[in-house]
Amino acid sequence: MAVTYTTAVKNARLDAVVTAIGSAGVLEIGTTGMGSVLATIALGNPAGTTSGGVLTFSGFPRSDTSADATGTAAAARIRTASGGTDIITGLTVGTSGSDINLDSVSITTGQTVTINSATITHA
């Protein structure tokens, strides 16, 4: 039997994620398995809000004005800016219907990478 959480518990868990991100979290976009970091984008403070079991990141669109590498975006993670500690890994990246939605998943070194939206839905 699958584990089921109430919406209040889902929201509390996602609020804990926002707290763990802190005031200066970053979103790193990378290739499959985060083999290479393509772009790094600073998150807002607070990083987002929760409602109905969904964490919606705030302040979008957000951009990295100079991508770090060339590749196809396929994964993302959220880390603390100061220590580089992973808070969330395994996020999906695409142009729609993903955790992190970009204008294009094809990234070239030096280009601007813009995130249109970012959400995490608690299962």
XYZ file of C-alpha atoms in Angstrom:
123
model
C 0.000 0.000 0.000
C 1.270 3.460 -0.901
C 2.011 6.012 1.793
C -0.408 8.951 1.722
C 0.225 12.323 3.369
C -2.366 14.963 4.197
C -2.014 18.266 2.379
C -1.007 19.922 5.652
C 1.880 17.466 6.071
C 2.944 17.895 2.428
C 2.989 21.670 2.876
C 4.992 21.379 6.107
C 7.583 19.182 4.400
C 7.870 21.599 1.472
C 8.108 24.560 3.872
C 11.062 22.737 5.456
C 12.687 22.630 2.009
C 12.297 26.413 1.658
C 13.860 26.848 5.106
C 16.758 24.542 4.195
C 17.438 26.529 1.009
C 17.811 29.644 3.129
C 18.256 33.192 1.927
C 20.787 32.501 -0.832
C 20.051 29.231 -2.610
C 21.017 28.474 -6.184
C 19.536 26.302 -8.890
C 22.090 24.434 -10.984
C 21.001 23.124 -14.374
C 23.026 20.288 -15.814
C 23.293 17.442 -18.238
C 21.955 13.967 -17.463
C 22.907 12.952 -13.925
C 24.418 16.417 -13.373
C 27.519 15.264 -15.208
C 28.205 18.873 -16.171
C 26.747 22.091 -14.743
C 25.469 24.221 -17.617
C 24.019 27.196 -15.731
C 23.612 28.476 -12.171
C 20.708 30.716 -11.220
C 20.239 32.474 -7.877
C 16.889 31.824 -6.179
C 14.702 34.413 -4.485
C 14.451 35.012 -0.747
C 12.349 33.229 0.241
C 12.856 30.670 -2.505
C 9.137 30.016 -2.852
C 5.776 29.345 -1.263
C 3.752 26.197 -0.665
C 0.075 25.525 -1.175
C -1.881 22.380 -1.894
C 1.217 20.181 -1.670
C 3.087 22.200 -4.311
C 6.199 24.328 -3.798
C 6.168 27.156 -6.329
C 9.470 28.955 -6.651
C 9.227 32.745 -6.706
C 10.624 35.574 -8.783
C 10.462 34.009 -12.239
C 11.529 34.455 -14.884
C 15.128 34.313 -13.600
C 18.276 34.101 -15.690
C 21.926 33.168 -15.788
C 23.329 35.757 -18.197
C 26.336 33.619 -19.141
C 25.979 29.817 -19.279
C 28.969 27.898 -17.933
C 29.048 25.103 -20.522
C 27.463 23.703 -23.678
C 25.086 20.765 -23.548
C 21.515 19.541 -23.308
C 19.792 20.411 -20.040
C 18.283 17.280 -18.497
C 18.603 17.583 -14.712
C 18.743 20.176 -11.959
C 19.517 20.496 -8.279
C 19.094 23.144 -5.621
C 22.033 23.918 -3.357
C 22.989 26.370 -0.690
C 25.036 29.164 -2.212
C 27.543 29.378 0.631
C 28.527 25.757 1.136
C 27.287 24.086 -2.005
C 25.240 21.623 0.065
C 22.604 19.770 -1.950
C 19.064 20.474 -0.740
C 17.154 18.863 -3.649
C 18.513 16.645 -6.415
C 16.896 14.752 -9.278
C 14.756 17.603 -10.597
C 13.539 17.245 -14.181
C 14.250 19.896 -16.821
C 12.310 20.549 -20.014
C 10.393 23.192 -21.925
C 7.041 22.357 -20.279
C 5.616 19.885 -17.795
C 8.923 19.514 -15.914
C 10.031 20.627 -12.456
C 12.167 23.300 -14.133
C 10.924 24.780 -17.424
C 13.310 26.596 -19.759
C 12.874 28.364 -23.090
C 15.137 25.704 -24.627
C 17.072 22.708 -23.257
C 19.882 23.325 -25.759
C 22.431 25.487 -23.955
C 25.610 27.032 -25.338
C 28.465 28.486 -23.279
C 27.960 32.203 -22.706
C 24.283 32.351 -23.639
C 21.535 33.629 -21.339
C 19.545 30.787 -19.746
C 16.071 31.785 -18.560
C 13.822 29.785 -16.256
C 10.144 30.485 -16.838
C 8.756 28.454 -13.953
C 9.783 25.978 -11.289
C 7.591 23.853 -9.033
C 7.902 20.718 -6.957
C 4.789 18.666 -6.307
C 4.864 16.472 -3.196
C 3.849 12.916 -4.034
